[in-house]
C-alpha cells in the first residue's frame, strides 16, 4: 500500500463494505499507544463516525467485563467508551493474564481457554489467528473506521513467526501501520530507524509513517530529527504529540506505570496500597488518587507500609496465593496487624479480600503447586479456589455506607465464614463480602466501588474529610474529549482528514 493511497484515505475493504482501518504499533512497549488509540476513537466519534477499537492480543491483568459479558483488557473497554460504542469481546479477542509459576491464563473471545508458559504460547499463536480474524471481521462490519492497537514492538523479529499482535496481523488483514515512538525515554530516532532496518520487506511495506509521542518543549527543536528519520527510512511524520496532560486523568493500563508513581504529601488522609507482584485491576484506585485531600501511596517491595496511613487497600491479584506469600515475605502482614491495632482500617478487593481471611485453599492446583496457605487472619472467612470464573457487570449497594454502587466481578473462588454474616455490599440482591466485628476491616469481590461518588464521599467522610464532589465517570469522559482535542491540534491535517474520511 503506497503512502499516497494512505494519505488519500484508501484504507482497504473489510467484510464487503468500505471500512477505513489503521494500526498503531510502537517501537517499544509503553510508548502510549493505548491513549493515542482512545484519543483517535473519540476524535472520530466527535466527527460523527462509527469507530471501533481493536487489539488482537493484549497482555494485562487489568481486565474488564465487556457489555456482551466476556473478559477484555480494560484499555479496550476505555477505547470503546471513547468511541461511544458498547464494549465487546471481539475488541480484544486474545487476552493474556500473567500468573505465577503457571505462565499466563489465555482468554479467547472473552472466555478462559487455558493457560500456557511462554514457549508453549508461541506454539499456540498460529491457532489463535483464526479467532483474531473472526473478531476483526465482527468489529469491522458496519464501521466507518477501525483503529487497531499493536502490542510490544514489530522490531521483536524473534517473535515474528506466527505473530498475531503486530505485523503478522497487519499483513494478514491488510491494515496500514503507523509507528509510535516515545521521545521521552530517549533514542527515538534510533528506535525508528532501527525498526526500519530490521523489518522484513513485507512488513516494512505496511508502514505508512510514524508519530512522535510524549514530546516536551519547543517542537521545532525536533525538525532536524524528522528530517533525519526521513533520510534513513523515507517515512513521513504524521505529527509530534506533546505530553498529553489529560492522559493523566485516564485509567492506566499497565502496572509499569506504578514504577513511576511517587508519594504525595501534606494531605489529610494517607491511603497505602501494597504493590503486589500480580496486581490486577489497580485502576480501582484511580478515583481515590483524584481526590485532592487523599495522599495515595503505592508501597513498593522493600518498603514498609507507612505507619501514618489511615487506610490500607489491598487490591486485586491474578495469583492470590503467590501474592499472599510475597506479602508475608515482605513483612507487610506484621505492618498490617500493627496498622489495625493502632485503629487503622483495611479494605480488600477481590484477591485482596481473599488474602484477609484465615486461609486460602486450592485443591485443584489452579494457581500452582501450593494447595493451601495461611491468610492474614483479619477476617473470619476462608476461600477455596474453583475453576469456574465469576464474570459479570453488577449493580450493588453498600451496606456499610447505605449508598448505591456499580461495578464488576472477575474472580475465581468462593469465600465463606462467620464474617460473611456481616456482608459489606449487596450485589444484584446477593450478599457479598465481609466486615470484621469492629468494622475496621472490610472485603468485597466488587471492583469499581471507589468510582461511585456517593460511596467515595461517605468513605472519606468517615475519616473526617470532604470528598466525592467530582463526578469521576464524567471526568474520564471529559479527559477523553481533551485528549482528542489535543491530538486534533497537532496531527498532520491531511493525514487526519484522510483517516477520518474528508
Tab-separated table of C-alpha atoms in Angstrom:
chain	number	residue	atom	x	y	z
A	1	UNK	CA	0.000	0.000	0.000
A	2	UNK	CA	1.548	3.287	-1.072
A	3	UNK	CA	1.930	6.323	1.126
A	4	UNK	CA	-0.193	8.328	-1.306
A	5	UNK	CA	-3.015	5.802	-1.154
A	6	UNK	CA	-2.892	6.018	2.631
A	7	UNK	CA	-2.952	9.793	2.608
A	8	UNK	CA	-5.928	9.752	0.241
A	9	UNK	CA	-7.870	7.588	2.640
A	10	UNK	CA	-7.902	4.349	0.613
A	11	UNK	CA	-7.744	2.009	3.565
A	12	UNK	CA	-8.977	-1.262	2.086
A	13	UNK	CA	-12.121	-3.355	2.266
A	14	UNK	CA	-13.362	-5.388	5.214
A	15	UNK	CA	-16.450	-7.589	5.244
A	16	UNK	CA	-17.542	-6.493	1.796
A	17	UNK	CA	-18.040	-2.839	2.760
A	18	UNK	CA	-15.625	0.085	2.673
A	19	UNK	CA	-14.108	0.407	6.122
A	20	UNK	CA	-11.089	2.569	6.785
A	21	UNK	CA	-8.571	0.984	9.101
A	22	UNK	CA	-5.309	1.941	10.747
A	23	UNK	CA	-2.989	0.199	13.194
A	24	UNK	CA	-0.747	1.898	15.729
A	25	UNK	CA	2.335	-0.109	16.593
A	26	UNK	CA	5.063	1.017	18.962
A	27	UNK	CA	8.810	0.979	18.606
A	28	UNK	CA	8.684	-0.490	22.119
A	29	UNK	CA	6.307	-1.167	24.982
A	30	UNK	CA	4.637	1.640	26.955
A	31	UNK	CA	5.036	4.259	24.209
A	32	UNK	CA	1.472	5.499	24.727
A	33	UNK	CA	-0.407	3.532	22.053
A	34	UNK	CA	-3.473	2.878	24.213
A	35	UNK	CA	-4.087	6.561	24.912
A	36	UNK	CA	-3.484	7.536	21.273
A	37	UNK	CA	-5.976	4.915	20.094
A	38	UNK	CA	-8.516	6.162	22.643
A	39	UNK	CA	-7.936	9.748	21.526
A	40	UNK	CA	-8.361	8.878	17.843
A	41	UNK	CA	-11.542	6.944	18.650
A	42	UNK	CA	-13.035	9.932	20.479
A	43	UNK	CA	-11.908	12.307	17.722
A	44	UNK	CA	-13.552	10.131	15.063
A	45	UNK	CA	-16.713	9.819	17.155
A	46	UNK	CA	-16.831	13.591	17.607
A	47	UNK	CA	-16.793	13.891	13.809
A	48	UNK	CA	-19.784	11.594	13.520
A	49	UNK	CA	-18.066	8.353	12.500
A	50	UNK	CA	-18.866	4.903	13.776
A	51	UNK	CA	-15.418	3.962	15.016
A	52	UNK	CA	-14.379	0.712	16.669
A	53	UNK	CA	-11.199	-0.090	18.639
A	54	UNK	CA	-9.426	-3.414	18.223
A	55	UNK	CA	-6.400	-5.085	19.794
A	56	UNK	CA	-5.617	-8.604	18.528
A	57	UNK	CA	-3.610	-9.617	21.585
A	58	UNK	CA	-3.243	-7.915	24.919
A	59	UNK	CA	-1.198	-8.918	27.965
A	60	UNK	CA	-2.579	-7.357	31.108
A	61	UNK	CA	-4.073	-8.243	34.461
A	62	UNK	CA	-6.234	-5.136	34.217
A	63	UNK	CA	-9.379	-6.696	32.781
A	64	UNK	CA	-12.953	-5.542	32.258
A	65	UNK	CA	-16.282	-7.252	31.763
A	66	UNK	CA	-17.495	-6.263	28.298
A	67	UNK	CA	-21.081	-5.303	27.574
A	68	UNK	CA	-21.600	-8.675	25.882
A	69	UNK	CA	-20.467	-10.488	29.032
A	70	UNK	CA	-16.881	-11.557	28.389
A	71	UNK	CA	-13.429	-10.551	29.575
A	72	UNK	CA	-11.279	-7.991	27.742
A	73	UNK	CA	-8.399	-5.669	28.552
A	74	UNK	CA	-9.505	-2.516	30.353
A	75	UNK	CA	-7.699	-0.432	27.738
A	76	UNK	CA	-10.105	-1.733	25.102
A	77	UNK	CA	-13.017	-1.079	27.461
A	78	UNK	CA	-11.813	2.530	27.766
A	79	UNK	CA	-11.350	2.796	23.992
A	80	UNK	CA	-14.943	1.610	23.490
A	81	UNK	CA	-16.028	4.341	25.903
A	82	UNK	CA	-14.013	6.800	23.825
A	83	UNK	CA	-15.706	5.550	20.647
A	84	UNK	CA	-19.134	5.756	22.318
A	85	UNK	CA	-19.938	2.145	21.402
A	86	UNK	CA	-20.744	-0.889	23.578
A	87	UNK	CA	-17.649	-2.858	24.535
A	88	UNK	CA	-17.317	-6.345	23.056
A	89	UNK	CA	-15.156	-9.416	23.494
A	90	UNK	CA	-14.289	-9.053	19.805
A	91	UNK	CA	-12.399	-5.816	20.530
A	92	UNK	CA	-9.711	-7.882	22.276
A	93	UNK	CA	-10.001	-11.491	21.104
A	94	UNK	CA	-6.848	-12.728	22.862
A	95	UNK	CA	-6.095	-11.591	26.414
A	96	UNK	CA	-3.109	-12.981	28.297
A	97	UNK	CA	-3.253	-12.638	32.084
A	98	UNK	CA	0.160	-13.353	33.662
A	99	UNK	CA	0.116	-15.687	36.644
A	100	UNK	CA	2.935	-17.014	38.838
A	101	UNK	CA	4.517	-20.393	38.153
A	102	UNK	CA	1.868	-21.474	35.639
A	103	UNK	CA	2.565	-18.884	32.957
A	104	UNK	CA	-0.374	-16.892	31.628
A	105	UNK	CA	-4.063	-17.558	31.584
A	106	UNK	CA	-5.343	-17.344	27.999
A	107	UNK	CA	-8.705	-15.704	27.402
A	108	UNK	CA	-10.091	-16.106	23.868
A	109	UNK	CA	-13.095	-14.064	22.771
A	110	UNK	CA	-13.955	-13.347	26.379
A	111	UNK	CA	-13.698	-16.854	27.835
A	112	UNK	CA	-10.853	-18.683	29.561
A	113	UNK	CA	-9.336	-21.131	27.068
A	114	UNK	CA	-6.489	-22.478	29.220
A	115	UNK	CA	-3.037	-21.456	30.312
A	116	UNK	CA	0.442	-21.703	28.882
A	117	UNK	CA	4.033	-20.742	29.560
A	118	UNK	CA	5.923	-18.520	27.163
A	119	UNK	CA	7.304	-21.109	24.769
A	120	UNK	CA	4.058	-23.062	24.784
A	121	UNK	CA	2.155	-19.915	23.882
A	122	UNK	CA	4.437	-19.229	20.916
A	123	UNK	CA	3.344	-22.574	19.512
A	124	UNK	CA	-0.315	-21.734	20.125
A	125	UNK	CA	-0.338	-18.348	18.388
A	126	UNK	CA	-0.966	-19.594	14.831
A	127	UNK	CA	-4.030	-21.481	16.087
A	128	UNK	CA	-5.384	-18.278	17.611
A	129	UNK	CA	-5.140	-16.305	14.376
A	130	UNK	CA	-8.495	-17.667	13.231
A	131	UNK	CA	-10.239	-16.243	16.301
A	132	UNK	CA	-8.423	-12.925	15.825
A	133	UNK	CA	-9.517	-12.612	12.203
A	134	UNK	CA	-13.081	-13.660	13.031
A	135	UNK	CA	-13.284	-10.963	15.711
A	136	UNK	CA	-11.777	-8.376	13.357
A	137	UNK	CA	-14.482	-9.117	10.818
A	138	UNK	CA	-17.129	-8.751	13.531
A	139	UNK	CA	-15.739	-5.418	14.669
A	140	UNK	CA	-15.320	-4.092	11.137
A	141	UNK	CA	-18.848	-4.902	9.987
A	142	UNK	CA	-20.724	-1.628	9.598
A	143	UNK	CA	-17.899	0.505	10.963
A	144	UNK	CA	-16.602	3.610	9.220
A	145	UNK	CA	-13.198	3.269	10.881
A	146	UNK	CA	-11.354	0.634	12.911
A	147	UNK	CA	-8.377	1.787	14.988
A	148	UNK	CA	-6.124	-1.148	15.852
A	149	UNK	CA	-3.540	-1.230	18.638
A	150	UNK	CA	-0.464	-3.406	18.431
A	151	UNK	CA	1.397	-4.961	21.363
A	152	UNK	CA	5.058	-4.665	22.217
A	153	UNK	CA	7.000	-3.882	19.063
A	154	UNK	CA	7.272	-5.194	15.499
A	155	UNK	CA	11.041	-4.921	15.940
A	156	UNK	CA	10.904	-8.084	18.080
A	157	UNK	CA	11.628	-10.124	14.965
A	158	UNK	CA	12.498	-13.138	17.107
A	159	UNK	CA	8.727	-13.387	17.746
A	160	UNK	CA	7.644	-12.712	14.153
A	161	UNK	CA	6.840	-16.339	13.256
A	162	UNK	CA	3.158	-16.893	13.997
A	163	UNK	CA	2.733	-13.308	15.182
A	164	UNK	CA	-0.847	-12.191	15.783
A	165	UNK	CA	-0.172	-8.953	17.679
A	166	UNK	CA	1.715	-6.747	15.218
A	167	UNK	CA	2.881	-7.312	11.644
A	168	UNK	CA	1.522	-10.846	11.478
A	169	UNK	CA	-1.940	-9.385	11.914
A	170	UNK	CA	-1.323	-6.271	9.802
A	171	UNK	CA	-0.121	-8.224	6.768
A	172	UNK	CA	-2.912	-10.784	7.051
A	173	UNK	CA	-5.667	-8.171	7.458
A	174	UNK	CA	-4.048	-5.617	5.098
A	175	UNK	CA	-4.073	-2.871	7.718
A	176	UNK	CA	-1.672	0.056	7.207
A	177	UNK	CA	0.614	0.748	10.155
A	178	UNK	CA	1.708	3.949	11.853
A	179	UNK	CA	4.671	3.521	14.177
A	180	UNK	CA	4.685	5.355	17.509
A	181	UNK	CA	7.985	6.399	19.054
A	182	UNK	CA	8.332	7.634	22.647
A	183	UNK	CA	10.750	10.555	22.680
A	184	UNK	CA	10.579	10.900	26.473
A	185	UNK	CA	12.600	7.743	27.020
A	186	UNK	CA	15.341	8.856	24.600
A	187	UNK	CA	16.736	7.278	21.448
A	188	UNK	CA	13.596	7.789	19.400
A	189	UNK	CA	15.450	8.389	16.126
A	190	UNK	CA	17.454	5.192	16.574
A	191	UNK	CA	14.336	3.233	17.505
A	192	UNK	CA	12.509	4.309	14.354
A	193	UNK	CA	15.471	3.909	12.026
A	194	UNK	CA	16.427	0.626	13.665
A	195	UNK	CA	12.896	-0.713	13.252
A	196	UNK	CA	13.024	0.189	9.555
A	197	UNK	CA	16.382	-1.525	9.187
A	198	UNK	CA	15.428	-4.883	10.659
A	199	UNK	CA	11.864	-5.297	9.419
A	200	UNK	CA	11.450	-7.772	6.553
A	201	UNK	CA	10.355	-6.185	3.265
A	202	UNK	CA	6.792	-7.487	3.611
A	203	UNK	CA	6.415	-5.816	6.989
A	204	UNK	CA	8.240	-2.616	6.059
A	205	UNK	CA	5.797	-2.061	3.184
A	206	UNK	CA	2.912	-1.894	5.677
A	207	UNK	CA	4.386	1.146	7.470
A	208	UNK	CA	2.931	4.368	6.110
A	209	UNK	CA	4.529	6.773	8.562
A	210	UNK	CA	5.132	7.480	12.210
A	211	UNK	CA	4.147	9.603	15.190
A	212	UNK	CA	6.412	11.037	17.846
A	213	UNK	CA	4.779	10.828	21.273
A	214	UNK	CA	5.366	12.451	24.698
A	215	UNK	CA	7.325	15.465	23.417
A	216	UNK	CA	8.166	18.218	25.907
A	217	UNK	CA	9.157	21.759	24.960
A	218	UNK	CA	9.554	23.542	21.611
A	219	UNK	CA	8.500	21.109	18.883
A	220	UNK	CA	10.583	22.915	16.246
A	221	UNK	CA	13.682	21.616	18.015
A	222	UNK	CA	12.835	18.206	16.557
A	223	UNK	CA	12.655	19.405	12.921
A	224	UNK	CA	16.156	18.094	12.228
A	225	UNK	CA	15.163	14.783	13.845
A	226	UNK	CA	12.211	14.435	11.487
A	227	UNK	CA	14.488	15.172	8.554
A	228	UNK	CA	16.960	12.531	9.741
A	229	UNK	CA	14.299	9.844	10.122
A	230	UNK	CA	13.015	10.710	6.658
A	231	UNK	CA	16.505	10.354	5.112
A	232	UNK	CA	17.041	6.915	6.609
A	233	UNK	CA	13.540	5.488	6.200
A	234	UNK	CA	11.526	7.512	3.722
A	235	UNK	CA	8.668	7.531	6.234
A	236	UNK	CA	6.692	10.753	6.739
A	237	UNK	CA	5.944	12.102	10.193
A	238	UNK	CA	2.207	12.449	10.823
A	239	UNK	CA	2.643	14.524	13.937
A	240	UNK	CA	4.639	15.285	17.057
A	241	UNK	CA	2.365	14.731	20.032
A	242	UNK	CA	3.178	16.619	23.233
A	243	UNK	CA	2.991	15.160	26.682
A	244	UNK	CA	-0.790	14.861	26.941
A	245	UNK	CA	-1.763	16.356	30.290
A	246	UNK	CA	-5.302	15.000	30.050
A	247	UNK	CA	-3.949	11.435	29.771
A	248	UNK	CA	-3.117	11.573	33.465
A	249	UNK	CA	-6.857	11.650	34.178
A	250	UNK	CA	-7.420	8.376	32.338
A	251	UNK	CA	-7.093	4.890	33.853
A	252	UNK	CA	-3.656	3.398	33.220
A	253	UNK	CA	-3.488	0.012	31.526
A	254	UNK	CA	-0.160	-1.471	32.562
A	255	UNK	CA	1.324	-1.922	36.023
A	256	UNK	CA	4.590	-0.488	34.656
A	257	UNK	CA	3.064	2.917	35.441
A	258	UNK	CA	3.253	2.049	39.150
A	259	UNK	CA	7.030	2.181	38.890
A	260	UNK	CA	6.800	5.918	38.256
A	261	UNK	CA	4.244	6.920	40.867
A	262	UNK	CA	5.689	8.955	43.695
A	263	UNK	CA	4.442	9.797	47.146
A	264	UNK	CA	2.389	12.879	47.657
A	265	UNK	CA	2.468	14.792	50.895
A	266	UNK	CA	0.694	17.153	53.191
A	267	UNK	CA	-2.791	15.832	52.513
A	268	UNK	CA	-5.447	14.935	55.027
A	269	UNK	CA	-5.660	11.173	54.502
A	270	UNK	CA	-2.864	8.809	53.541
A	271	UNK	CA	-4.051	5.626	51.822
A	272	UNK	CA	-1.398	2.931	51.399
A	273	UNK	CA	-1.559	0.307	48.645
A	274	UNK	CA	0.928	-2.589	48.753
A	275	UNK	CA	2.053	-3.282	45.168
A	276	UNK	CA	1.575	-6.993	44.631
A	277	UNK	CA	3.645	-8.912	42.089
A	278	UNK	CA	0.496	-9.900	40.170
A	279	UNK	CA	-1.536	-6.808	40.957
A	280	UNK	CA	-4.760	-6.743	38.955
A	281	UNK	CA	-7.320	-4.075	38.151
A	282	UNK	CA	-5.366	-1.431	40.014
A	283	UNK	CA	-7.358	1.257	38.192
A	284	UNK	CA	-9.869	0.634	41.005
A	285	UNK	CA	-7.722	3.152	42.877
A	286	UNK	CA	-7.776	5.974	40.319
A	287	UNK	CA	-10.830	7.724	41.812
A	288	UNK	CA	-9.067	7.899	45.196
A	289	UNK	CA	-5.922	9.270	43.577
A	290	UNK	CA	-8.005	12.065	42.051
A	291	UNK	CA	-9.253	13.238	45.439
A	292	UNK	CA	-7.458	16.460	46.496
A	293	UNK	CA	-7.347	15.503	50.182
A	294	UNK	CA	-6.040	11.968	49.598
A	295	UNK	CA	-2.367	11.022	49.510
A	296	UNK	CA	-2.375	7.668	47.683
A	297	UNK	CA	0.912	5.878	48.357
A	298	UNK	CA	1.922	2.780	46.386
A	299	UNK	CA	4.180	0.745	48.652
A	300	UNK	CA	6.899	-0.985	46.675
A	301	UNK	CA	8.565	-4.236	47.772
A	302	UNK	CA	11.352	-3.453	50.210
A	303	UNK	CA	9.412	-0.598	51.852
A	304	UNK	CA	7.161	-0.877	54.915
A	305	UNK	CA	3.513	0.078	54.964
A	306	UNK	CA	3.583	3.673	56.264
A	307	UNK	CA	2.755	3.904	59.946
A	308	UNK	CA	0.775	7.128	59.394
A	309	UNK	CA	-1.624	5.619	56.840
A	310	UNK	CA	-5.247	5.851	57.856
A	311	UNK	CA	-6.419	3.257	55.346
A	312	UNK	CA	-4.699	0.324	53.634
A	313	UNK	CA	-6.248	-1.003	50.433
A	314	UNK	CA	-5.182	-4.453	49.262
A	315	UNK	CA	-6.006	-4.567	45.551
A	316	UNK	CA	-6.915	-7.437	43.267
A	317	UNK	CA	-4.427	-10.141	42.324
A	318	UNK	CA	-4.186	-12.564	39.441
A	319	UNK	CA	-2.450	-15.048	41.734
A	320	UNK	CA	-3.777	-14.745	45.272
A	321	UNK	CA	-1.670	-17.495	46.848
A	322	UNK	CA	1.616	-16.372	45.298
A	323	UNK	CA	0.986	-12.718	46.188
A	324	UNK	CA	-0.077	-13.671	49.699
A	325	UNK	CA	3.222	-15.495	50.227
A	326	UNK	CA	5.124	-12.478	48.904
A	327	UNK	CA	3.050	-10.177	51.149
A	328	UNK	CA	4.174	-12.151	54.181
A	329	UNK	CA	7.788	-12.345	52.962
A	330	UNK	CA	7.882	-8.533	52.764
A	331	UNK	CA	6.776	-8.316	56.402
A	332	UNK	CA	3.646	-6.461	55.315
A	333	UNK	CA	1.492	-8.895	57.312
A	334	UNK	CA	3.050	-7.605	60.530
A	335	UNK	CA	2.811	-3.994	59.312
A	336	UNK	CA	-0.877	-4.555	58.622
A	337	UNK	CA	-1.575	-6.030	62.044
A	338	UNK	CA	0.153	-3.076	63.713
A	339	UNK	CA	-1.882	-0.747	61.493
A	340	UNK	CA	-5.142	-2.336	62.685
A	341	UNK	CA	-4.038	-2.298	66.333
A	342	UNK	CA	-3.423	1.444	66.005
A	343	UNK	CA	-7.040	1.842	64.837
A	344	UNK	CA	-6.296	1.889	61.127
A	345	UNK	CA	-8.701	0.480	58.597
A	346	UNK	CA	-8.329	-2.033	55.752
A	347	UNK	CA	-10.249	-2.678	52.543
A	348	UNK	CA	-9.532	-5.761	50.446
A	349	UNK	CA	-10.853	-6.049	46.906
A	350	UNK	CA	-11.233	-9.409	45.157
A	351	UNK	CA	-7.885	-11.175	45.643
A	352	UNK	CA	-7.128	-8.689	48.429
A	353	UNK	CA	-10.359	-9.752	50.121
A	354	UNK	CA	-9.346	-13.411	49.855
A	355	UNK	CA	-5.983	-12.641	51.491
A	356	UNK	CA	-7.652	-11.061	54.532
A	357	UNK	CA	-9.203	-14.369	55.616
A	358	UNK	CA	-7.848	-17.217	57.722
A	359	UNK	CA	-6.676	-19.325	54.779
A	360	UNK	CA	-6.857	-19.861	51.026
A	361	UNK	CA	-7.039	-23.386	49.630
A	362	UNK	CA	-6.511	-24.533	46.058
A	363	UNK	CA	-7.304	-28.267	45.958
A	364	UNK	CA	-7.168	-28.468	42.145
A	365	UNK	CA	-3.882	-26.556	41.800
A	366	UNK	CA	-5.476	-23.823	39.703
A	367	UNK	CA	-2.902	-21.217	40.719
A	368	UNK	CA	0.079	-23.527	41.069
A	369	UNK	CA	1.593	-26.180	43.286
A	370	UNK	CA	0.575	-24.731	46.682
A	371	UNK	CA	-2.648	-26.333	47.859
A	372	UNK	CA	-3.121	-24.207	50.989
A	373	UNK	CA	-1.686	-21.064	52.504
A	374	UNK	CA	-2.483	-19.189	55.700
A	375	UNK	CA	-4.243	-15.884	55.216
A	376	UNK	CA	-3.689	-12.603	57.027
A	377	UNK	CA	-6.297	-13.515	59.644
A	378	UNK	CA	-8.055	-10.153	59.761
A	379	UNK	CA	-11.412	-11.549	58.641
A	380	UNK	CA	-13.071	-14.732	59.872
A	381	UNK	CA	-13.502	-16.195	56.379
A	382	UNK	CA	-11.853	-18.831	54.171
A	383	UNK	CA	-11.560	-19.068	50.404
A	384	UNK	CA	-11.448	-22.170	48.232
A	385	UNK	CA	-10.319	-21.744	44.639
A	386	UNK	CA	-12.544	-23.331	41.983
A	387	UNK	CA	-12.245	-23.475	38.185
A	388	UNK	CA	-15.487	-21.600	37.478
A	389	UNK	CA	-14.838	-17.891	36.992
A	390	UNK	CA	-17.384	-15.311	38.117
A	391	UNK	CA	-17.612	-12.683	35.392
A	392	UNK	CA	-20.328	-10.024	35.325
A	393	UNK	CA	-21.156	-6.339	35.438
A	394	UNK	CA	-23.171	-5.606	38.550
A	395	UNK	CA	-25.291	-3.055	40.307
A	396	UNK	CA	-24.743	-3.072	44.029
A	397	UNK	CA	-25.434	-1.344	47.320
A	398	UNK	CA	-23.005	-0.528	50.108
A	399	UNK	CA	-24.478	-1.913	53.317
A	400	UNK	CA	-21.728	-0.189	55.251
A	401	UNK	CA	-22.485	3.331	53.950
A	402	UNK	CA	-26.005	2.860	52.537
A	403	UNK	CA	-25.269	4.175	49.036
A	404	UNK	CA	-25.572	2.803	45.513
A	405	UNK	CA	-22.606	1.159	43.780
A	406	UNK	CA	-21.904	-0.014	40.269
A	407	UNK	CA	-19.012	-2.237	39.246
A	408	UNK	CA	-17.983	-5.660	38.042
A	409	UNK	CA	-16.799	-9.039	39.273
A	410	UNK	CA	-13.900	-11.080	37.869
A	411	UNK	CA	-12.744	-13.799	40.226
A	412	UNK	CA	-12.141	-17.448	40.931
A	413	UNK	CA	-13.004	-18.958	44.281
A	414	UNK	CA	-15.750	-18.949	46.878
A	415	UNK	CA	-15.382	-17.231	50.244
A	416	UNK	CA	-17.339	-18.317	53.313
A	417	UNK	CA	-17.162	-17.810	57.080
A	418	UNK	CA	-18.663	-16.104	60.101
A	419	UNK	CA	-17.782	-12.561	58.980
A	420	UNK	CA	-19.763	-13.138	55.771
A	421	UNK	CA	-22.810	-12.831	58.033
A	422	UNK	CA	-21.904	-9.126	58.038
A	423	UNK	CA	-21.722	-8.553	54.251
A	424	UNK	CA	-20.140	-5.300	53.151
A	425	UNK	CA	-22.210	-4.902	49.986
A	426	UNK	CA	-25.200	-6.363	48.234
A	427	UNK	CA	-24.580	-7.230	44.588
A	428	UNK	CA	-27.664	-7.736	42.425
A	429	UNK	CA	-29.618	-8.581	45.626
A	430	UNK	CA	-26.936	-11.071	46.763
A	431	UNK	CA	-24.879	-10.509	49.928
A	432	UNK	CA	-21.169	-10.113	49.153
A	433	UNK	CA	-18.030	-9.613	51.137
A	434	UNK	CA	-17.484	-9.354	54.855
A	435	UNK	CA	-16.919	-6.928	57.707
A	436	UNK	CA	-14.944	-7.570	60.868
A	437	UNK	CA	-16.795	-7.323	64.178
A	438	UNK	CA	-15.196	-3.939	64.928
A	439	UNK	CA	-15.963	-2.651	61.398
A	440	UNK	CA	-12.343	-1.732	60.670
A	441	UNK	CA	-11.641	-4.488	58.108
A	442	UNK	CA	-13.780	-4.895	55.030
A	443	UNK	CA	-13.599	-7.146	51.974
A	444	UNK	CA	-15.603	-7.412	48.755
A	445	UNK	CA	-15.448	-9.008	45.324
A	446	UNK	CA	-16.832	-5.842	43.697
A	447	UNK	CA	-14.374	-3.947	41.514
A	448	UNK	CA	-15.136	-0.290	40.843
A	449	UNK	CA	-16.679	0.676	44.165
A	450	UNK	CA	-14.450	3.748	44.562
A	451	UNK	CA	-15.790	5.100	41.252
A	452	UNK	CA	-19.124	5.671	42.998
A	453	UNK	CA	-19.054	9.337	44.001
A	454	UNK	CA	-21.527	8.746	46.834
A	455	UNK	CA	-19.518	5.825	48.240
A	456	UNK	CA	-16.253	7.726	47.977
A	457	UNK	CA	-17.795	10.717	49.732
A	458	UNK	CA	-19.163	8.528	52.528
A	459	UNK	CA	-15.856	6.698	52.949
A	460	UNK	CA	-13.826	9.888	53.142
A	461	UNK	CA	-16.379	11.499	55.473
A	462	UNK	CA	-15.852	8.598	57.875
A	463	UNK	CA	-12.225	9.792	58.063
A	464	UNK	CA	-13.376	13.357	58.701
A	465	UNK	CA	-12.619	14.816	55.270
A	466	UNK	CA	-14.706	16.019	52.343
A	467	UNK	CA	-14.612	14.186	49.027
A	468	UNK	CA	-16.664	12.742	46.233
A	469	UNK	CA	-17.512	16.143	44.768
A	470	UNK	CA	-16.123	15.231	41.350
A	471	UNK	CA	-18.223	13.003	39.125
A	472	UNK	CA	-15.467	10.512	38.378
A	473	UNK	CA	-17.049	8.919	35.321
A	474	UNK	CA	-17.793	12.310	33.801
A	475	UNK	CA	-14.212	13.386	34.476
A	476	UNK	CA	-12.896	10.390	32.490
A	477	UNK	CA	-15.221	11.244	29.619
A	478	UNK	CA	-14.084	14.864	29.692
A	479	UNK	CA	-10.442	13.733	29.675
A	480	UNK	CA	-11.119	11.707	26.507
A	481	UNK	CA	-12.503	14.835	24.836
A	482	UNK	CA	-9.449	16.790	25.947
A	483	UNK	CA	-7.064	14.149	24.554
A	484	UNK	CA	-8.981	14.174	21.268
A	485	UNK	CA	-8.741	17.956	21.098
A	486	UNK	CA	-5.011	17.927	21.756
A	487	UNK	CA	-4.467	15.334	19.025
A	488	UNK	CA	-6.544	17.270	16.519
A	489	UNK	CA	-4.373	20.327	17.135
A	490	UNK	CA	-1.026	18.607	16.484
A	491	UNK	CA	-1.598	15.792	13.979
A	492	UNK	CA	-0.965	16.367	10.295
A	493	UNK	CA	-4.226	17.751	8.890
A	494	UNK	CA	-4.065	15.975	5.550
A	495	UNK	CA	-3.318	12.627	7.172
A	496	UNK	CA	-6.055	13.140	9.751
A	497	UNK	CA	-8.640	14.136	7.156
A	498	UNK	CA	-7.722	11.060	5.118
A	499	UNK	CA	-8.136	8.875	8.175
A	500	UNK	CA	-11.470	10.400	9.126
A	501	UNK	CA	-12.859	10.428	5.615
A	502	UNK	CA	-12.919	14.033	4.498
